[in-house]
Amino acid sequence: MEDLFSKRRSIRRFQERPVASEVLTDLLEAARMAPSWGNLQCWELVVVRAAEDKKTLAGLLSKKNPATKCMEMAPVVIGVCGNPLKSGYYNGQQVTRYQHWFLYDLGLISQNICLKAFELGLGSVIVGSFDHNAAEELLRIPAGLELVSLIPIGYPDHAPSAPSRRALGDFVHYDRFTESGT
């Protein structure tokens, strides 16, 4: 299990190899099991496989976005959407301090997708810098939902090295927050 967390990387180059329907279903089942606020499951996923749509999405990424090429080349792109008035709300009233709690839930489902992709031998990267309005129009996202991220998925054609990580003592605080960490 430790390898799942320590070896997973953001992958931006994929082999020209399709993702089988059964593999995609396994991935989506893992997504379905993500926890959410009040188990309300505020998310909707759009699975994009059409080459022309992936090319259009690639054109909507911010300038110099390192994921531009992989958006077009990935066999599958998952659009992660959510209802901002569902998570963190009860009877239409915000009951959490943070009005955008749905972003937390979408982070949880995205993490499930990326970890399961790695377990299945796939690579993935979460992309958030793009023209959201144009992408929502392309993917026909209904009013009331927001497209938050795109996740290109495929078989990796490279193995990037691990990025540096902060030491536990730099961000873990016991009993009270202290400037020095632990």
PDB file of C-alpha atoms in Angstrom:
ATOM      1  CA  MET A   1       0.000   0.000   0.000  1.00  0.00           C
ATOM      2  CA  GLU A   2       2.857   2.385   0.755  1.00  0.00           C
ATOM      3  CA  ASP A   3       3.974   2.177  -2.882  1.00  0.00           C
ATOM      4  CA  LEU A   4       0.582   3.489  -3.924  1.00  0.00           C
ATOM      5  CA  PHE A   5       1.310   6.773  -2.169  1.00  0.00           C
ATOM      6  CA  SER A   6       5.060   7.036  -2.568  1.00  0.00           C
ATOM      7  CA  LYS A   7       5.381   5.983  -6.209  1.00  0.00           C
ATOM      8  CA  ARG A   8       2.353   7.589  -7.868  1.00  0.00           C
ATOM      9  CA  ARG A   9       3.332  10.551 -10.045  1.00  0.00           C
ATOM     10  CA  SER A  10       1.593  13.070 -12.252  1.00  0.00           C
ATOM     11  CA  ILE A  11       1.967  11.683 -15.763  1.00  0.00           C
ATOM     12  CA  ARG A  12       1.849  13.952 -18.793  1.00  0.00           C
ATOM     13  CA  ARG A  13       2.976  11.551 -21.546  1.00  0.00           C
ATOM     14  CA  PHE A  14       1.068   8.445 -22.526  1.00  0.00           C
ATOM     15  CA  GLN A  15       1.558   5.425 -24.752  1.00  0.00           C
ATOM     16  CA  GLU A  16      -0.672   5.109 -27.796  1.00  0.00           C
ATOM     17  CA  ARG A  17      -2.648   2.354 -26.123  1.00  0.00           C
ATOM     18  CA  PRO A  18      -6.383   2.388 -25.378  1.00  0.00           C
ATOM     19  CA  VAL A  19      -7.795   1.863 -21.904  1.00  0.00           C
ATOM     20  CA  ALA A  20     -10.067  -1.187 -21.982  1.00  0.00           C
ATOM     21  CA  SER A  21     -13.682  -0.713 -20.918  1.00  0.00           C
ATOM     22  CA  GLU A  22     -13.254  -3.131 -17.988  1.00  0.00           C
ATOM     23  CA  VAL A  23     -10.250  -1.168 -16.715  1.00  0.00           C
ATOM     24  CA  LEU A  24     -12.159   2.102 -17.030  1.00  0.00           C
ATOM     25  CA  THR A  25     -15.081   0.564 -15.140  1.00  0.00           C
ATOM     26  CA  ASP A  26     -12.726  -0.518 -12.310  1.00  0.00           C
ATOM     27  CA  LEU A  27     -11.414   3.037 -12.152  1.00  0.00           C
ATOM     28  CA  LEU A  28     -14.906   4.530 -12.046  1.00  0.00           C
ATOM     29  CA  GLU A  29     -15.969   2.055  -9.334  1.00  0.00           C
ATOM     30  CA  ALA A  30     -13.079   3.298  -7.183  1.00  0.00           C
ATOM     31  CA  ALA A  31     -14.247   6.857  -7.819  1.00  0.00           C
ATOM     32  CA  ARG A  32     -17.769   5.901  -6.765  1.00  0.00           C
ATOM     33  CA  MET A  33     -16.464   4.773  -3.362  1.00  0.00           C
ATOM     34  CA  ALA A  34     -14.954   8.163  -2.457  1.00  0.00           C
ATOM     35  CA  PRO A  35     -16.184   9.686   0.798  1.00  0.00           C
ATOM     36  CA  SER A  36     -18.193  12.899   0.668  1.00  0.00           C
ATOM     37  CA  TRP A  37     -19.842  15.430   2.961  1.00  0.00           C
ATOM     38  CA  GLY A  38     -22.961  13.842   4.408  1.00  0.00           C
ATOM     39  CA  ASN A  39     -22.533  11.094   1.787  1.00  0.00           C
ATOM     40  CA  LEU A  40     -24.279  13.469  -0.634  1.00  0.00           C
ATOM     41  CA  GLN A  41     -21.878  12.602  -3.464  1.00  0.00           C
ATOM     42  CA  CYS A  42     -22.095  16.030  -5.096  1.00  0.00           C
ATOM     43  CA  TRP A  43     -20.031  14.934  -8.088  1.00  0.00           C
ATOM     44  CA  GLU A  44     -20.687  14.124 -11.713  1.00  0.00           C
ATOM     45  CA  LEU A  45     -18.012  12.696 -14.027  1.00  0.00           C
ATOM     46  CA  VAL A  46     -17.817  13.139 -17.792  1.00  0.00           C
ATOM     47  CA  VAL A  47     -15.680  10.504 -19.531  1.00  0.00           C
ATOM     48  CA  VAL A  48     -14.240  11.997 -22.714  1.00  0.00           C
ATOM     49  CA  ARG A  49     -12.862   9.584 -25.325  1.00  0.00           C
ATOM     50  CA  ALA A  50     -13.562  11.334 -28.640  1.00  0.00           C
ATOM     51  CA  ALA A  51     -10.311  12.553 -30.217  1.00  0.00           C
ATOM     52  CA  GLU A  52     -11.835  15.819 -31.446  1.00  0.00           C
ATOM     53  CA  ASP A  53     -13.192  16.673 -27.993  1.00  0.00           C
ATOM     54  CA  LYS A  54      -9.840  15.963 -26.332  1.00  0.00           C
ATOM     55  CA  LYS A  55      -8.136  18.160 -28.919  1.00  0.00           C
ATOM     56  CA  THR A  56     -10.615  20.954 -28.200  1.00  0.00           C
ATOM     57  CA  LEU A  57     -10.047  20.581 -24.446  1.00  0.00           C
ATOM     58  CA  ALA A  58      -6.282  20.757 -25.006  1.00  0.00           C
ATOM     59  CA  GLY A  59      -6.810  24.073 -26.781  1.00  0.00           C
ATOM     60  CA  LEU A  60      -8.665  25.419 -23.750  1.00  0.00           C
ATOM     61  CA  LEU A  61      -5.773  24.934 -21.332  1.00  0.00           C
ATOM     62  CA  SER A  62      -3.871  27.979 -20.118  1.00  0.00           C
ATOM     63  CA  LYS A  63      -0.852  29.072 -22.144  1.00  0.00           C
ATOM     64  CA  LYS A  64       2.261  26.984 -21.510  1.00  0.00           C
ATOM     65  CA  ASN A  65       0.265  24.473 -19.456  1.00  0.00           C
ATOM     66  CA  PRO A  66       2.490  21.357 -19.294  1.00  0.00           C
ATOM     67  CA  ALA A  67      -0.590  19.132 -19.637  1.00  0.00           C
ATOM     68  CA  THR A  68      -1.650  20.509 -23.038  1.00  0.00           C
ATOM     69  CA  LYS A  69      -0.144  17.705 -25.133  1.00  0.00           C
ATOM     70  CA  CYS A  70      -1.268  14.909 -22.818  1.00  0.00           C
ATOM     71  CA  MET A  71      -4.835  16.237 -22.800  1.00  0.00           C
ATOM     72  CA  GLU A  72      -5.022  15.481 -26.498  1.00  0.00           C
ATOM     73  CA  MET A  73      -2.981  12.269 -26.445  1.00  0.00           C
ATOM     74  CA  ALA A  74      -4.565  10.552 -23.415  1.00  0.00           C
ATOM     75  CA  PRO A  75      -6.981   7.775 -24.357  1.00  0.00           C
ATOM     76  CA  VAL A  76      -9.401   9.040 -21.684  1.00  0.00           C
ATOM     77  CA  VAL A  77     -10.028  12.401 -20.011  1.00  0.00           C
ATOM     78  CA  ILE A  78     -12.339  12.594 -17.024  1.00  0.00           C
ATOM     79  CA  GLY A  79     -14.124  15.876 -16.391  1.00  0.00           C
ATOM     80  CA  VAL A  80     -14.776  16.284 -12.661  1.00  0.00           C
ATOM     81  CA  CYS A  81     -17.890  18.349 -11.908  1.00  0.00           C
ATOM     82  CA  GLY A  82     -19.785  19.147  -8.772  1.00  0.00           C
ATOM     83  CA  ASN A  83     -22.812  20.872  -7.381  1.00  0.00           C
ATOM     84  CA  PRO A  84     -21.542  23.732  -5.196  1.00  0.00           C
ATOM     85  CA  LEU A  85     -24.870  24.004  -3.335  1.00  0.00           C
ATOM     86  CA  LYS A  86     -25.045  20.357  -2.307  1.00  0.00           C
ATOM     87  CA  SER A  87     -21.931  19.659  -0.273  1.00  0.00           C
ATOM     88  CA  GLY A  88     -21.728  21.670   2.946  1.00  0.00           C
ATOM     89  CA  TYR A  89     -25.402  22.621   2.764  1.00  0.00           C
ATOM     90  CA  TYR A  90     -28.441  21.335   4.629  1.00  0.00           C
ATOM     91  CA  ASN A  91     -31.967  22.282   3.524  1.00  0.00           C
ATOM     92  CA  GLY A  92     -30.480  24.913   1.221  1.00  0.00           C
ATOM     93  CA  GLN A  93     -28.496  26.564   4.031  1.00  0.00           C
ATOM     94  CA  GLN A  94     -24.727  26.599   4.242  1.00  0.00           C
ATOM     95  CA  VAL A  95     -23.741  24.772   7.425  1.00  0.00           C
ATOM     96  CA  THR A  96     -19.982  24.674   7.011  1.00  0.00           C
ATOM     97  CA  ARG A  97     -17.617  27.570   7.463  1.00  0.00           C
ATOM     98  CA  TYR A  98     -16.448  27.217   3.872  1.00  0.00           C
ATOM     99  CA  GLN A  99     -18.987  27.833   1.142  1.00  0.00           C
ATOM    100  CA  HIS A 100     -17.086  25.785  -1.427  1.00  0.00           C
ATOM    101  CA  TRP A 101     -16.963  22.492   0.480  1.00  0.00           C
ATOM    102  CA  PHE A 102     -17.814  20.704  -2.782  1.00  0.00           C
ATOM    103  CA  LEU A 103     -14.220  21.341  -3.848  1.00  0.00           C
ATOM    104  CA  TYR A 104     -13.082  19.174  -0.950  1.00  0.00           C
ATOM    105  CA  ASP A 105     -15.376  16.364  -2.089  1.00  0.00           C
ATOM    106  CA  LEU A 106     -14.147  16.695  -5.672  1.00  0.00           C
ATOM    107  CA  GLY A 107     -10.583  16.461  -4.361  1.00  0.00           C
ATOM    108  CA  LEU A 108     -11.476  13.195  -2.642  1.00  0.00           C
ATOM    109  CA  ILE A 109     -12.989  11.619  -5.754  1.00  0.00           C
ATOM    110  CA  SER A 110     -10.046  12.886  -7.840  1.00  0.00           C
ATOM    111  CA  GLN A 111      -7.586  11.287  -5.428  1.00  0.00           C
ATOM    112  CA  ASN A 112      -9.470   7.983  -5.673  1.00  0.00           C
ATOM    113  CA  ILE A 113      -9.311   8.208  -9.466  1.00  0.00           C
ATOM    114  CA  CYS A 114      -5.573   8.933  -9.520  1.00  0.00           C
ATOM    115  CA  LEU A 115      -4.628   6.290  -6.955  1.00  0.00           C
ATOM    116  CA  LYS A 116      -6.748   3.615  -8.636  1.00  0.00           C
ATOM    117  CA  ALA A 117      -5.288   4.596 -12.011  1.00  0.00           C
ATOM    118  CA  PHE A 118      -1.798   4.000 -10.608  1.00  0.00           C
ATOM    119  CA  GLU A 119      -2.845   0.670  -9.098  1.00  0.00           C
ATOM    120  CA  LEU A 120      -4.173  -0.375 -12.537  1.00  0.00           C
ATOM    121  CA  GLY A 121      -0.884   0.559 -14.245  1.00  0.00           C
ATOM    122  CA  LEU A 122      -2.266   3.819 -15.613  1.00  0.00           C
ATOM    123  CA  GLY A 123      -0.976   7.348 -15.237  1.00  0.00           C
ATOM    124  CA  SER A 124      -2.948  10.512 -14.557  1.00  0.00           C
ATOM    125  CA  VAL A 125      -2.598  14.207 -13.854  1.00  0.00           C
ATOM    126  CA  ILE A 126      -5.150  16.626 -12.400  1.00  0.00           C
ATOM    127  CA  VAL A 127      -5.527  19.733 -14.567  1.00  0.00           C
ATOM    128  CA  GLY A 128      -7.256  22.843 -13.254  1.00  0.00           C
ATOM    129  CA  SER A 129      -5.976  25.735 -15.355  1.00  0.00           C
ATOM    130  CA  PHE A 130      -8.238  25.997 -18.399  1.00  0.00           C
ATOM    131  CA  ASP A 131     -11.153  27.982 -19.800  1.00  0.00           C
ATOM    132  CA  HIS A 132     -13.844  26.483 -17.587  1.00  0.00           C
ATOM    133  CA  ASN A 133     -16.762  28.170 -19.337  1.00  0.00           C
ATOM    134  CA  ALA A 134     -15.767  26.913 -22.786  1.00  0.00           C
ATOM    135  CA  ALA A 135     -15.068  23.414 -21.451  1.00  0.00           C
ATOM    136  CA  GLU A 136     -18.441  23.352 -19.679  1.00  0.00           C
ATOM    137  CA  GLU A 137     -20.114  24.343 -22.939  1.00  0.00           C
ATOM    138  CA  LEU A 138     -18.246  21.659 -24.908  1.00  0.00           C
ATOM    139  CA  LEU A 139     -19.116  18.954 -22.377  1.00  0.00           C
ATOM    140  CA  ARG A 140     -22.710  20.259 -21.988  1.00  0.00           C
ATOM    141  CA  ILE A 141     -22.417  20.673 -18.237  1.00  0.00           C
ATOM    142  CA  PRO A 142     -25.876  21.689 -16.995  1.00  0.00           C
ATOM    143  CA  ALA A 143     -26.552  24.855 -15.034  1.00  0.00           C
ATOM    144  CA  GLY A 144     -25.991  24.353 -11.331  1.00  0.00           C
ATOM    145  CA  LEU A 145     -22.909  22.208 -11.826  1.00  0.00           C
ATOM    146  CA  GLU A 146     -19.320  23.403 -12.126  1.00  0.00           C
ATOM    147  CA  LEU A 147     -16.521  21.701 -14.037  1.00  0.00           C
ATOM    148  CA  VAL A 148     -13.557  21.939 -11.672  1.00  0.00           C
ATOM    149  CA  SER A 149     -10.846  19.764 -13.212  1.00  0.00           C
ATOM    150  CA  LEU A 150      -9.889  17.496 -16.073  1.00  0.00           C
ATOM    151  CA  ILE A 151      -7.923  14.281 -15.508  1.00  0.00           C
ATOM    152  CA  PRO A 152      -6.141  12.801 -18.544  1.00  0.00           C
ATOM    153  CA  ILE A 153      -5.579   9.061 -18.047  1.00  0.00           C
ATOM    154  CA  GLY A 154      -3.568   6.514 -19.986  1.00  0.00           C
ATOM    155  CA  TYR A 155      -0.636   4.148 -19.885  1.00  0.00           C
ATOM    156  CA  PRO A 156       2.488   6.155 -18.992  1.00  0.00           C
ATOM    157  CA  ASP A 157       5.403   6.279 -21.409  1.00  0.00           C
ATOM    158  CA  HIS A 158       7.818   7.642 -18.792  1.00  0.00           C
ATOM    159  CA  ALA A 159       8.544   7.389 -15.073  1.00  0.00           C
ATOM    160  CA  PRO A 160       9.234  10.816 -13.580  1.00  0.00           C
ATOM    161  CA  SER A 161      11.366  11.042 -10.475  1.00  0.00           C
ATOM    162  CA  ALA A 162       9.829  11.876  -7.137  1.00  0.00           C
ATOM    163  CA  PRO A 163       9.460  15.558  -6.272  1.00  0.00           C
ATOM    164  CA  SER A 164      10.799  16.723  -2.938  1.00  0.00           C
ATOM    165  CA  ARG A 165       8.461  16.586   0.030  1.00  0.00           C
ATOM    166  CA  ARG A 166       8.467  18.520   3.278  1.00  0.00           C
ATOM    167  CA  ALA A 167       9.648  16.628   6.335  1.00  0.00           C
ATOM    168  CA  LEU A 168       6.936  15.675   8.828  1.00  0.00           C
ATOM    169  CA  GLY A 169       8.433  18.002  11.411  1.00  0.00           C
ATOM    170  CA  ASP A 170       7.917  20.926   9.029  1.00  0.00           C
ATOM    171  CA  PHE A 171       4.120  20.657   8.986  1.00  0.00           C
ATOM    172  CA  VAL A 172       2.923  18.289  11.710  1.00  0.00           C
ATOM    173  CA  HIS A 173       2.004  19.909  15.033  1.00  0.00           C
ATOM    174  CA  TYR A 174       1.025  17.950  18.137  1.00  0.00           C
ATOM    175  CA  ASP A 175      -1.582  19.288  20.558  1.00  0.00           C
ATOM    176  CA  ARG A 176      -1.097  22.925  19.473  1.00  0.00           C
ATOM    177  CA  PHE A 177       0.278  24.726  16.438  1.00  0.00           C
ATOM    178  CA  THR A 178       3.884  25.735  16.953  1.00  0.00           C
ATOM    179  CA  GLU A 179       6.166  27.648  14.635  1.00  0.00           C
ATOM    180  CA  SER A 180       8.766  24.888  14.672  1.00  0.00           C
ATOM    181  CA  GLY A 181       6.317  22.080  13.852  1.00  0.00           C
ATOM    182  CA  THR A 182       6.783  19.112  16.147  1.00  0.00           C
TER     183      THR A 182
END
